[in-house]
mmCIF file of C-alpha atoms in Angstrom:
data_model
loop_
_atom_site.group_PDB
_atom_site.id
_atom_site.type_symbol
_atom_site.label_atom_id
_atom_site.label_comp_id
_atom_site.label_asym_id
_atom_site.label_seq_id
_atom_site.Cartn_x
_atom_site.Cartn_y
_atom_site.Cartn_z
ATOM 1 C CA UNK A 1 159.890 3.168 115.128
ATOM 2 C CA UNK A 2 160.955 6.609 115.804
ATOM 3 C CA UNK A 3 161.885 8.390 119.028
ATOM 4 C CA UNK A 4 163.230 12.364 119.000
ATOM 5 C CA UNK A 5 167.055 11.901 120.020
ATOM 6 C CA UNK A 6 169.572 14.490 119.953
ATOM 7 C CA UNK A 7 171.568 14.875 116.861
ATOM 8 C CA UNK A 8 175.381 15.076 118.660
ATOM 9 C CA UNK A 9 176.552 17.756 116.563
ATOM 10 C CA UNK A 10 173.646 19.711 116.158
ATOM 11 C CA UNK A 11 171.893 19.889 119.449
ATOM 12 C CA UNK A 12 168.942 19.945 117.175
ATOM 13 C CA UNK A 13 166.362 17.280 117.431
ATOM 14 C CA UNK A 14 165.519 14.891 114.710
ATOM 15 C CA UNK A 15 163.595 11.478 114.066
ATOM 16 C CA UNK A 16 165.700 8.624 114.873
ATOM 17 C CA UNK A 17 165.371 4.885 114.371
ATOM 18 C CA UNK A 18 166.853 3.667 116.983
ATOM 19 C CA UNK A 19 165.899 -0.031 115.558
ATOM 20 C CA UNK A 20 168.850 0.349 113.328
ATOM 21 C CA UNK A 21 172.140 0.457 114.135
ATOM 22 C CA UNK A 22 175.020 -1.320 115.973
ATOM 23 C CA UNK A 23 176.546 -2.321 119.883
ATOM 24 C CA UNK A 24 179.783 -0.291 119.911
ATOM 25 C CA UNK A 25 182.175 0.238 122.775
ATOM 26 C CA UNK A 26 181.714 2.253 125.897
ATOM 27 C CA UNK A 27 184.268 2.847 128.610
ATOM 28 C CA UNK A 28 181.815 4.164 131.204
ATOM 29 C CA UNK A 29 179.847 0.902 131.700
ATOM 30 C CA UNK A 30 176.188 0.748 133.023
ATOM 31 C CA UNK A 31 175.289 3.146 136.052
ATOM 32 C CA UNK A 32 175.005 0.290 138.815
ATOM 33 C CA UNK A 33 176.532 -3.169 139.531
ATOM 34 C CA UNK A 34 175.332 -6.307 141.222
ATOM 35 C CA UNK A 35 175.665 -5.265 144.496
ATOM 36 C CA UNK A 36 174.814 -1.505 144.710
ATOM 37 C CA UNK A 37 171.236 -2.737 143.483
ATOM 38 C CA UNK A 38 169.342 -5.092 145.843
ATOM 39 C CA UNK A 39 166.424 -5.917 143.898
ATOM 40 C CA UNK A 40 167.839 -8.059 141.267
ATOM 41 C CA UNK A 41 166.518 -11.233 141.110
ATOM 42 C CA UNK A 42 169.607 -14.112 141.832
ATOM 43 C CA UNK A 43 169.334 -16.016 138.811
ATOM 44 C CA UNK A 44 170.629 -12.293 136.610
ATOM 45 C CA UNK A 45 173.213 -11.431 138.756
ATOM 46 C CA UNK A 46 175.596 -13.031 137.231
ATOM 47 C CA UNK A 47 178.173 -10.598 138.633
ATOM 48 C CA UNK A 48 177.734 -11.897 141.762
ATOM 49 C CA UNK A 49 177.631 -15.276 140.932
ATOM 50 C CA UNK A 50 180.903 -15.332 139.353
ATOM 51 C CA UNK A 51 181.246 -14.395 135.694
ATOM 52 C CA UNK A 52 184.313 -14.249 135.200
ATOM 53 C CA UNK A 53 184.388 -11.578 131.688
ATOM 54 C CA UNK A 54 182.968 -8.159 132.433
ATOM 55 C CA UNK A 55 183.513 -6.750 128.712
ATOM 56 C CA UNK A 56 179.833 -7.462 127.716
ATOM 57 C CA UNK A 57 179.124 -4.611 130.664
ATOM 58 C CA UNK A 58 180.633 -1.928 128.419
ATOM 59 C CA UNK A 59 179.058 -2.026 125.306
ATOM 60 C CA UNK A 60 176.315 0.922 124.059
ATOM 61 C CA UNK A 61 173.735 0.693 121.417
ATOM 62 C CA UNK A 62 174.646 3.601 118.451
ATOM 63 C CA UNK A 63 171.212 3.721 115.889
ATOM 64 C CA UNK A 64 172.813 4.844 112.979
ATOM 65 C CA UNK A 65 171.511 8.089 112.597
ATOM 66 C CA UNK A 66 171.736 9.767 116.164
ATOM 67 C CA UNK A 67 172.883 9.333 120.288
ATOM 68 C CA UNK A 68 170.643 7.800 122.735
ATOM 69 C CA UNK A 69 171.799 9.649 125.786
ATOM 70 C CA UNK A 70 172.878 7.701 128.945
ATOM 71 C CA UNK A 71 169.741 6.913 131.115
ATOM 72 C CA UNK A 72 168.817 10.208 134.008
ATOM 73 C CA UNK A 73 167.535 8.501 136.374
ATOM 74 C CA UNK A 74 165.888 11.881 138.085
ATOM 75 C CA UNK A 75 164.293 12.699 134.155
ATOM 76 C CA UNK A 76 162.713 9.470 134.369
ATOM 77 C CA UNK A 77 161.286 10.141 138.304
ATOM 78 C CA UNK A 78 160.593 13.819 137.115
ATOM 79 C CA UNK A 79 157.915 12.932 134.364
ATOM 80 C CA UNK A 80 156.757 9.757 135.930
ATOM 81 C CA UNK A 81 155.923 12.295 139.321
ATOM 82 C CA UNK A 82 152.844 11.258 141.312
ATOM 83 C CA UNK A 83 152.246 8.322 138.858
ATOM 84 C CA UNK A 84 152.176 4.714 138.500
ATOM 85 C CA UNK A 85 153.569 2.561 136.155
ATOM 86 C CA UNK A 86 152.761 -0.751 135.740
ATOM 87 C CA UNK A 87 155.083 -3.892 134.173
ATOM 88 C CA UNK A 88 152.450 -6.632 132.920
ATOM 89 C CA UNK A 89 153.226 -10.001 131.606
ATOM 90 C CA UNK A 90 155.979 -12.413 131.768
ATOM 91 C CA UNK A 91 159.575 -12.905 133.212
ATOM 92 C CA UNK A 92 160.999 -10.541 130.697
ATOM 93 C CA UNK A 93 159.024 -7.862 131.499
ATOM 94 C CA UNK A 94 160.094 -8.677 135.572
ATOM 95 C CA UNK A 95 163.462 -8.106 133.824
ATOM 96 C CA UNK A 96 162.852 -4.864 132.428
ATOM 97 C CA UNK A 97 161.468 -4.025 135.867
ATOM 98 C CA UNK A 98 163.960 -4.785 137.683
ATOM 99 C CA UNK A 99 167.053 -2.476 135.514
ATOM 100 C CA UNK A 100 164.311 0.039 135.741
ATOM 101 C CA UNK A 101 164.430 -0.215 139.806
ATOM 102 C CA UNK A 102 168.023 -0.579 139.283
ATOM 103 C CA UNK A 103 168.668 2.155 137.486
ATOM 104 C CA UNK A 104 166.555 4.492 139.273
ATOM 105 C CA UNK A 105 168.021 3.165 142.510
ATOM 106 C CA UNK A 106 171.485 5.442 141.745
ATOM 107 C CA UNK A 107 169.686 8.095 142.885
ATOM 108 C CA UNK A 108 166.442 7.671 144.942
ATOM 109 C CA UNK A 109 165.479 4.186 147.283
ATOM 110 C CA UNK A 110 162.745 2.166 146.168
ATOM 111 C CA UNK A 111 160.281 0.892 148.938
ATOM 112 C CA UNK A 112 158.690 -2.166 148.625
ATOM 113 C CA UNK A 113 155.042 -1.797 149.769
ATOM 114 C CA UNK A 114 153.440 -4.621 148.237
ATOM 115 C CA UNK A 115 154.308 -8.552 147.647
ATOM 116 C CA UNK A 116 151.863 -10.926 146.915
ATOM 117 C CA UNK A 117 152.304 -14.450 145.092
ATOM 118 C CA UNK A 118 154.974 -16.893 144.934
ATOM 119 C CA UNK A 119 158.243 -15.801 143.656
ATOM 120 C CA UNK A 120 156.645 -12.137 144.370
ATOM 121 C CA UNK A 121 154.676 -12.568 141.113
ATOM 122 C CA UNK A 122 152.832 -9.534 142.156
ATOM 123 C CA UNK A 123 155.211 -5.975 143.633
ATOM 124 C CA UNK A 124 155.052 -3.433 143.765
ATOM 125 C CA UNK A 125 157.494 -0.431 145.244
ATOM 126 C CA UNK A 126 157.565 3.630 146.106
ATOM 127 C CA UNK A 127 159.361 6.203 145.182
ATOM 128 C CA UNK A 128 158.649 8.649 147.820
ATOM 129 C CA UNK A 129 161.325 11.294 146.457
ATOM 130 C CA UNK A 130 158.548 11.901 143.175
ATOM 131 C CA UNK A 131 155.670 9.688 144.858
ATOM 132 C CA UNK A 132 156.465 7.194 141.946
ATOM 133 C CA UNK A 133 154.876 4.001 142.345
ATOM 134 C CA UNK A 134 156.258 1.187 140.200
ATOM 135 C CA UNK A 135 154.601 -2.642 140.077
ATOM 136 C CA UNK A 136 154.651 -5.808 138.327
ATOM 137 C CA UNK A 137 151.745 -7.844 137.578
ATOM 138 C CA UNK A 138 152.190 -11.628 136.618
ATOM 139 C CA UNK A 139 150.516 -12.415 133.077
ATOM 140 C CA UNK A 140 152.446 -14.276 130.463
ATOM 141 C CA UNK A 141 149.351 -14.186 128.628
ATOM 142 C CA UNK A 142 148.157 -10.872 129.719
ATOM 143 C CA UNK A 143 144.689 -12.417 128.951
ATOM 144 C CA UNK A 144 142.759 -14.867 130.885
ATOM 145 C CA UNK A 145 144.694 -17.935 131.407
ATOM 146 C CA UNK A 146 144.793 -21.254 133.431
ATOM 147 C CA UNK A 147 148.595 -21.851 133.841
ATOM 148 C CA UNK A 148 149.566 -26.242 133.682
ATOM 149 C CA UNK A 149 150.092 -27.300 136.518
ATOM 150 C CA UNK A 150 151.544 -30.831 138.254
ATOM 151 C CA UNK A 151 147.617 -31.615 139.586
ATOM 152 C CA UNK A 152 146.142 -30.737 136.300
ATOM 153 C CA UNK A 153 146.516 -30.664 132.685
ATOM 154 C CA UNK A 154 150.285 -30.287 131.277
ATOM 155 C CA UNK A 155 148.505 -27.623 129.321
ATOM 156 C CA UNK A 156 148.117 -24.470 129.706
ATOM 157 C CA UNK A 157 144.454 -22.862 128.834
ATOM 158 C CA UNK A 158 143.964 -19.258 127.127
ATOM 159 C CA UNK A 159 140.358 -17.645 126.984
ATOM 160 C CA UNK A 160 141.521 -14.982 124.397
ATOM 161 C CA UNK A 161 138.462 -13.091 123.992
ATOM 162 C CA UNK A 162 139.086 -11.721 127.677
ATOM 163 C CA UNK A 163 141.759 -9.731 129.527
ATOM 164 C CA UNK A 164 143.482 -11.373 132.758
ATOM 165 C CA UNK A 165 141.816 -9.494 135.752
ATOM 166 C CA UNK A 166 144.593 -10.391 137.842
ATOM 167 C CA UNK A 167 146.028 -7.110 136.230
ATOM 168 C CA UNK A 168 142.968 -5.480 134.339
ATOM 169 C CA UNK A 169 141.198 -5.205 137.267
ATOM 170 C CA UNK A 170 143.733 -2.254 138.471
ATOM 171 C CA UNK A 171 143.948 -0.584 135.413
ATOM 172 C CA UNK A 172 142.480 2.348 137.079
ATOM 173 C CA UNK A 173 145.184 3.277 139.106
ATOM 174 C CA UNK A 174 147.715 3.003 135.851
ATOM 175 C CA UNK A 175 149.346 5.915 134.746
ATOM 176 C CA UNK A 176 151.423 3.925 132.613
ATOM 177 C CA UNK A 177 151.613 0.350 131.177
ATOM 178 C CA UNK A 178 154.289 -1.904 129.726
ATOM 179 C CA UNK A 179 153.164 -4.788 128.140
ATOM 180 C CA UNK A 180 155.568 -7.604 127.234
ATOM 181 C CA UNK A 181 155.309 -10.898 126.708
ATOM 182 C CA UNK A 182 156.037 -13.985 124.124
ATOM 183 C CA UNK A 183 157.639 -16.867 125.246
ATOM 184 C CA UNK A 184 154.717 -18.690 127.136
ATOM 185 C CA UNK A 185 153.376 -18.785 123.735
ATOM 186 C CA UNK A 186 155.524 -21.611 122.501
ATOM 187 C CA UNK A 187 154.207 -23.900 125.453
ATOM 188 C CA UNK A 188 151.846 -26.668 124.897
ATOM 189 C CA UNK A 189 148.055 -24.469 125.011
ATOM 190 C CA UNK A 190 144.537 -25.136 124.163
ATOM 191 C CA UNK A 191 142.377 -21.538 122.933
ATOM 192 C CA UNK A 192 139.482 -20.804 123.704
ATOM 193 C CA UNK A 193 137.060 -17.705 122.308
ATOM 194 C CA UNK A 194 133.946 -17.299 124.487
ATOM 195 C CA UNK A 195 133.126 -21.007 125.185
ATOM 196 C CA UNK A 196 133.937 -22.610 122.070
ATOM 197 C CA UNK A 197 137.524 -24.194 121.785
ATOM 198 C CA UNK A 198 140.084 -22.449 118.555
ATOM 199 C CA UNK A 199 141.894 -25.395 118.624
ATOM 200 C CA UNK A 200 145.946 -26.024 120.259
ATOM 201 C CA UNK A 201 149.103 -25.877 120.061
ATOM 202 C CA UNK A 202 151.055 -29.090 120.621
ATOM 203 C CA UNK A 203 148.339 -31.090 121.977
ATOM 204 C CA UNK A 204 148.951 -34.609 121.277
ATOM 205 C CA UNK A 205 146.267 -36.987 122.660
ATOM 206 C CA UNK A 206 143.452 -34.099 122.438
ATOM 207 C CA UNK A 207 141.052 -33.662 119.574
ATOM 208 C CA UNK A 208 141.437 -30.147 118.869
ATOM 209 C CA UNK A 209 143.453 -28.343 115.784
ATOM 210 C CA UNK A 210 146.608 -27.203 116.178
ATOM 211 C CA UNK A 211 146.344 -23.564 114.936
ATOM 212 C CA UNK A 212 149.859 -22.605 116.037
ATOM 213 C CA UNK A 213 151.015 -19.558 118.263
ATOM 214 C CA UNK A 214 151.156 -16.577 115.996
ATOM 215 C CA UNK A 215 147.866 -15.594 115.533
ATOM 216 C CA UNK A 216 146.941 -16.742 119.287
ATOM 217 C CA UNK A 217 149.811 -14.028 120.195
ATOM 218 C CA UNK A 218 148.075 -11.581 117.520
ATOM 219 C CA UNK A 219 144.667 -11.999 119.216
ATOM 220 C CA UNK A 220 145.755 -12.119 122.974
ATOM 221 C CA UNK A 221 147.666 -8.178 122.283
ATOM 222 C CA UNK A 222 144.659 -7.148 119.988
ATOM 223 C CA UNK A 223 142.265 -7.887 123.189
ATOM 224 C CA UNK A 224 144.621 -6.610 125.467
ATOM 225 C CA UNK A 225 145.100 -3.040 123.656
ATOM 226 C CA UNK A 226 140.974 -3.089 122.713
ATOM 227 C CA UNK A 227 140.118 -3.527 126.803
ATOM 228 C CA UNK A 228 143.357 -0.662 127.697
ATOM 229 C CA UNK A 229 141.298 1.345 125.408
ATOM 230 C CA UNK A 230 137.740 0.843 126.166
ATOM 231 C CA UNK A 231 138.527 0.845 129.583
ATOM 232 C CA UNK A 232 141.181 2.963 130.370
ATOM 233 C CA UNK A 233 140.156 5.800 127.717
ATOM 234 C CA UNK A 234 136.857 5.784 125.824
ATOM 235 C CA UNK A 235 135.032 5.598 129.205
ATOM 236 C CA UNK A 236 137.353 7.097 131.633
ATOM 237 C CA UNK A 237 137.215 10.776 133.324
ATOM 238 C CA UNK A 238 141.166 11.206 134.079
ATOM 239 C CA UNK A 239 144.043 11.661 132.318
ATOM 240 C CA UNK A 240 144.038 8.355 130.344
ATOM 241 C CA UNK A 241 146.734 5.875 129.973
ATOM 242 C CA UNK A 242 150.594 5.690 127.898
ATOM 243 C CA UNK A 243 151.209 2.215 127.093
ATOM 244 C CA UNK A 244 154.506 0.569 125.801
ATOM 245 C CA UNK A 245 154.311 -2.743 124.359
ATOM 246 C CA UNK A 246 157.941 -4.293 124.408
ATOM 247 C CA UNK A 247 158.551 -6.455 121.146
ATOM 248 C CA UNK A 248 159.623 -10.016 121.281
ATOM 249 C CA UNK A 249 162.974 -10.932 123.094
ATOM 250 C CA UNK A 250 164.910 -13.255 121.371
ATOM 251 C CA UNK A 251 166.844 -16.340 123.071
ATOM 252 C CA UNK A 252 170.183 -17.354 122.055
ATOM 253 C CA UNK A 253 170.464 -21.358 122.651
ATOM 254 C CA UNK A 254 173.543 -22.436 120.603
ATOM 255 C CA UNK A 255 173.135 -25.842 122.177
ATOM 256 C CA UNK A 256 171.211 -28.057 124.644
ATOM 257 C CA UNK A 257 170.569 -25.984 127.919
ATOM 258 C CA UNK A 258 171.739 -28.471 130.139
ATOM 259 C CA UNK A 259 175.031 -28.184 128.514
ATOM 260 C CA UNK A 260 178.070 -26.241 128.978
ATOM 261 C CA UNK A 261 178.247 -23.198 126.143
ATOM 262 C CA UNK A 262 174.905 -23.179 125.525
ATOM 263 C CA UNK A 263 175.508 -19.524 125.196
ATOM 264 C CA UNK A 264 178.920 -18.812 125.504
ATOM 265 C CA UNK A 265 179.445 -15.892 123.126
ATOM 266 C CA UNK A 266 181.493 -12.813 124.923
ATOM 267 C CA UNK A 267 180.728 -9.964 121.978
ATOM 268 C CA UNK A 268 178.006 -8.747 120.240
ATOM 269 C CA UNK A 269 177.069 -9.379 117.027
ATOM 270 C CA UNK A 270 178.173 -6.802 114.292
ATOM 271 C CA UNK A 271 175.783 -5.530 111.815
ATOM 272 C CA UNK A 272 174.684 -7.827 108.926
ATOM 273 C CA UNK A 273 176.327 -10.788 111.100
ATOM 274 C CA UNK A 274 173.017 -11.950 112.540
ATOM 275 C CA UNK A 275 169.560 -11.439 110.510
ATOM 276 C CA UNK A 276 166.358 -11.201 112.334
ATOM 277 C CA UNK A 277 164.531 -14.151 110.616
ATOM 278 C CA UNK A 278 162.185 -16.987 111.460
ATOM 279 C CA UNK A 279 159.979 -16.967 114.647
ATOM 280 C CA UNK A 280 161.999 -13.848 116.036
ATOM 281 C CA UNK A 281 161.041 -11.760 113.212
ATOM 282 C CA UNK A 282 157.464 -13.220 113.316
ATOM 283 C CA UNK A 283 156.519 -12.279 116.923
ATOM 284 C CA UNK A 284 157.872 -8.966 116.520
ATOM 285 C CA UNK A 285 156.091 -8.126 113.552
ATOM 286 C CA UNK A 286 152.749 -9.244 114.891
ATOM 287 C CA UNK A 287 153.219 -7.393 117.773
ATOM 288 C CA UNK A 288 154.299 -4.188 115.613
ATOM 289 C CA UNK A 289 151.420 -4.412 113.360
ATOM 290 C CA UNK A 290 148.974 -4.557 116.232
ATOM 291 C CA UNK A 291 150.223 -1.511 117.996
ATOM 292 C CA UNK A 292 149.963 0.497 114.351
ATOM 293 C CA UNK A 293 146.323 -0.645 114.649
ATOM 294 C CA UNK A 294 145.706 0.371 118.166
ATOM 295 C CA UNK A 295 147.261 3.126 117.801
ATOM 296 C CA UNK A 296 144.455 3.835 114.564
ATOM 297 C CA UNK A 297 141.897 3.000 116.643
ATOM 298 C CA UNK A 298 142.874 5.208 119.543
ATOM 299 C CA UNK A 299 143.278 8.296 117.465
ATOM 300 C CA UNK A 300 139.894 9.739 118.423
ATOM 301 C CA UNK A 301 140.591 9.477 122.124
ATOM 302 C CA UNK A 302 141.985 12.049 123.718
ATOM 303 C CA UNK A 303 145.206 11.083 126.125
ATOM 304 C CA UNK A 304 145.923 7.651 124.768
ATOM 305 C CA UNK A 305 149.549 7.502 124.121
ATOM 306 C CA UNK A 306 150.901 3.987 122.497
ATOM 307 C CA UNK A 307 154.245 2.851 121.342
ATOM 308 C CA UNK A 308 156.313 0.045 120.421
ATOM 309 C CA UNK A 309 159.213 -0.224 122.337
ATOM 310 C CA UNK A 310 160.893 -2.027 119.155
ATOM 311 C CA UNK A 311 163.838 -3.840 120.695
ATOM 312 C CA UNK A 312 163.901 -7.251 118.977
ATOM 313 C CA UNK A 313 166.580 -6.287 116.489
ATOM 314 C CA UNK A 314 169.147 -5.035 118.791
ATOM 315 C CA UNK A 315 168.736 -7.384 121.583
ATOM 316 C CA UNK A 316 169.112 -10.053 119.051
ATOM 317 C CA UNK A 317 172.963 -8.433 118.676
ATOM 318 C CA UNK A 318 173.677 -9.538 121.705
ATOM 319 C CA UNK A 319 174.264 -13.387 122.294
ATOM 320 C CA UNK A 320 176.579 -12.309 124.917
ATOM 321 C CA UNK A 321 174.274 -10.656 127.723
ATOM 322 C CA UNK A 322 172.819 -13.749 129.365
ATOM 323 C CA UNK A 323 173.447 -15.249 132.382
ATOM 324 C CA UNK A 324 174.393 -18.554 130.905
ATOM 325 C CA UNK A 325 175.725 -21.149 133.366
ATOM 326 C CA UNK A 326 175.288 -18.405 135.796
ATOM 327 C CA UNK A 327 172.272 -18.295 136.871
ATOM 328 C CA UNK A 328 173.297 -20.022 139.474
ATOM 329 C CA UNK A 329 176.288 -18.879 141.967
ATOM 330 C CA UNK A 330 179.524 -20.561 140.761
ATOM 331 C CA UNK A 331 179.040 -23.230 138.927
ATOM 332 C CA UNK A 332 182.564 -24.191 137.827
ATOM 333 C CA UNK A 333 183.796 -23.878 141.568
ATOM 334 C CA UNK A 334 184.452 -27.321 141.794
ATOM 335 C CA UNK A 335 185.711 -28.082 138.322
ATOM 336 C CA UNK A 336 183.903 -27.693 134.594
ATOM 337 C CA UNK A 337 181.082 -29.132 134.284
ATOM 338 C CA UNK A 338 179.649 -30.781 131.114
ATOM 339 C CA UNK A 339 176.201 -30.896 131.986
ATOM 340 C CA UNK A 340 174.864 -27.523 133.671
ATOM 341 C CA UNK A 341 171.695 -25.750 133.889
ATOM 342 C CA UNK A 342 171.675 -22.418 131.302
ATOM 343 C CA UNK A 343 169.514 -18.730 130.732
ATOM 344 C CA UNK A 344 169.613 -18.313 127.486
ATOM 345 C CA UNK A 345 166.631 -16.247 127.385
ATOM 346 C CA UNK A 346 166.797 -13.555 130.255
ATOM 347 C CA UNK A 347 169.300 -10.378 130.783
ATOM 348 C CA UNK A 348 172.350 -9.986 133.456
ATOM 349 C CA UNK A 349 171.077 -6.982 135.188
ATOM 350 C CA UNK A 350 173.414 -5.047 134.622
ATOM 351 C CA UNK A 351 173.581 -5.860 130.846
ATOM 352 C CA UNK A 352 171.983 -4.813 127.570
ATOM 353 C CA UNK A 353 168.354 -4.479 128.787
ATOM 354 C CA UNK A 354 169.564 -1.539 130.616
ATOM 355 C CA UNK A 355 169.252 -0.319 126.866
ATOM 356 C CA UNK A 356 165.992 -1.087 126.438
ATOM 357 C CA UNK A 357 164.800 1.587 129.580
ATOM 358 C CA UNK A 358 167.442 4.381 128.038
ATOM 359 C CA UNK A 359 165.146 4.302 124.869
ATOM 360 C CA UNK A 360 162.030 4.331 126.691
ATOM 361 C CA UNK A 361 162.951 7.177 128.412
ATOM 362 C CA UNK A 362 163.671 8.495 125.482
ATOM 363 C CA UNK A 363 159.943 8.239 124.229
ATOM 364 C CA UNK A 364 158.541 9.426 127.810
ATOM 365 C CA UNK A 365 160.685 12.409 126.841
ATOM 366 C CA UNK A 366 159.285 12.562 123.063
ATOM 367 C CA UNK A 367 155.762 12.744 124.711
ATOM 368 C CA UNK A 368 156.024 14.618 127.398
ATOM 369 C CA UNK A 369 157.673 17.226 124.879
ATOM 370 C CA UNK A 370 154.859 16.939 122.493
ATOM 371 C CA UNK A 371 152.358 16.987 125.708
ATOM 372 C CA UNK A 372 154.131 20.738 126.528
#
């Protein structure tokens, strides 16, 4: 995955992996804190709710073979002007949302003009310095699903074969679209394709198949990037559509998660001390490989702009940016604990996701260069 950075002692610029490289050291720290930025959601403000080490705050992510600049948060309003971008899918793309808002925050207010949902599943705020509009949709899927429930089935149910509308159905407004999910694949599921059932996924007790998760994840992006097309491009009259789909997030559960030090680390990894193996390395590949073929497919469409926002590998480097035990305010006050909740899986905000919108800017700046 390449992105146009700037060489440091060149100026020039050059192709850069930015997949490659290593977490080294930066005095400046991240361009916000936990309580200049109001839209964090509790359970990744760990600042607030009492971490007690601040080093993993001041860390930066060096590809090997150029800079990835700090992230401008008026660049990012500048090309984004009189646009909307959309965040689609699961928890970890509300994440990526919210050290966007964050970020962007430093130098322009959000407004929030639209809540709908529990837990504000579905936002969506304004910009009015650049009439920017950012949202999240809700759709750990992104297509059609039926969610288990307490009343129902302790199940979920995928139709793969059809996008969620939930979402879909404003894809006409979207200027922009980041798609990223993965982890509500690993739940219990049954699959279905038109009417007919696939088969499961740990479903004891029901007379399906299990098939697994990978290629249920393979078909639920390939749908999802076939619809963005058909609908968004082949048949549209405007501008068509940029779409970023964020690779798989990996967790970093070193024990139970009701347990104290379930992820306790306060460092990154180094290079070559943690491989990306196993399911990690399988979800991101999948998801690779089916942008490569969108991205074939798309080719004859003029405006359809797709990427991989490849950030698997380095956010796997860094066992040391969740919120742990605190995800909750305090939870030593009293005295240690040995049983406590932890969030292995999601970022602080601030923390190293805050990476992962510095190198999307970078390829908003890689196509809007190419678009001039």
């Amino acid at each position: 995955m390449s992105v146009f950075c700037a060489e440091v002692e060149t100026g020039k610029e050059t192709p850069c992996d930015y997949t490659s490289g290593n977490w080294v050291q930066d005095k400046l720290g991240p361009l916000y804190n936990g309580t200049t930025c109001a839209t964090i959601k509790k359970g990744q403000n760990c600042i607030t709710h009492g971490r007690p080490d601040l080093g993993y705050l001041f860390w930066r992510w060096k590809p090997k073979q150029c800079h990835i600049p700090r992230f401008e948060p008026n660049t990012f309003l500048q090309i984004l002007s009189n646009k909307h971008i959309a965040f689609v899918g699961d928890s970890m793309a509300r994440n990526q949302l919210e050290s966007l808002l964050c970020m962007l925050a430093t130098v322009s207010p959000p407004n929030l003009v639209y809540t709908d949902g529990e837990e504000n599943k579905f936002r969506r705020w304004h910009f009015s310095s650049h009439n920017v509009s950012v949202s999240v949709y809700w759709s750990p899927f992104l297509v059609k699903g039926i969610e288990k429930s307490q009343d129902g089935p302790n199940y979920n149910k995928l139709y793969l074969d059809q996008v969620n509308e939930r979402w879909a159905a404003d894809m006409g407004q979207m200027d922009m679209i980041v798609l990223s999910v993965g982890h509500w694949f690993l739940h219990p599921a049954v699959y279905f394709e038109g009417d007919s059932v696939l088969g499961c996924h740990y479903c004891p007790g029901l007379s399906h198949s299990e098939i697994g998760f990978y290629d249920v994840l393979r078909k639920a992006i390939k749908t999802t990037l076939k619809t963005i097309i058909e609908r968004r491009v082949a048949n549209a009259n405007g501008n068509g559509v940029n779409v970023i789909v964020t690779t798989f997030s990996p967790a970093h559960f070193e024990g139970e998660w009701d347990k104290a030090g379930a992820c306790a680390k306060t460092k990154p990894y180094m290079e070559g001390e943690k491989q990306l193996e196993g399911m990690d390395a399988e979800m991101r590949q999948l998801e690779v490989e089916e942008v490569e073929a969108a991205k074939a497919n798309g080719k004859k469409f003029a405006g359809f702009r797709l990427q991989a926002l490849d950030v698997t590998k380095l956010s796997l480097m860094r066992p040391d940016g969740h919120p742990g035990p605190y995800m909750n305010p305090f939870p030593f006050a009293d005295r240690v604990q040995e049983r406590v909740q932890n969030d292995c899986v999601h970022w602080c905000l601030p923390g190293p996701i805050d990476t992962w919108n510095e190198i999307m800017l970078e390829v908003l700046n890689k196509w809007n260069n190419q678009g001039r």
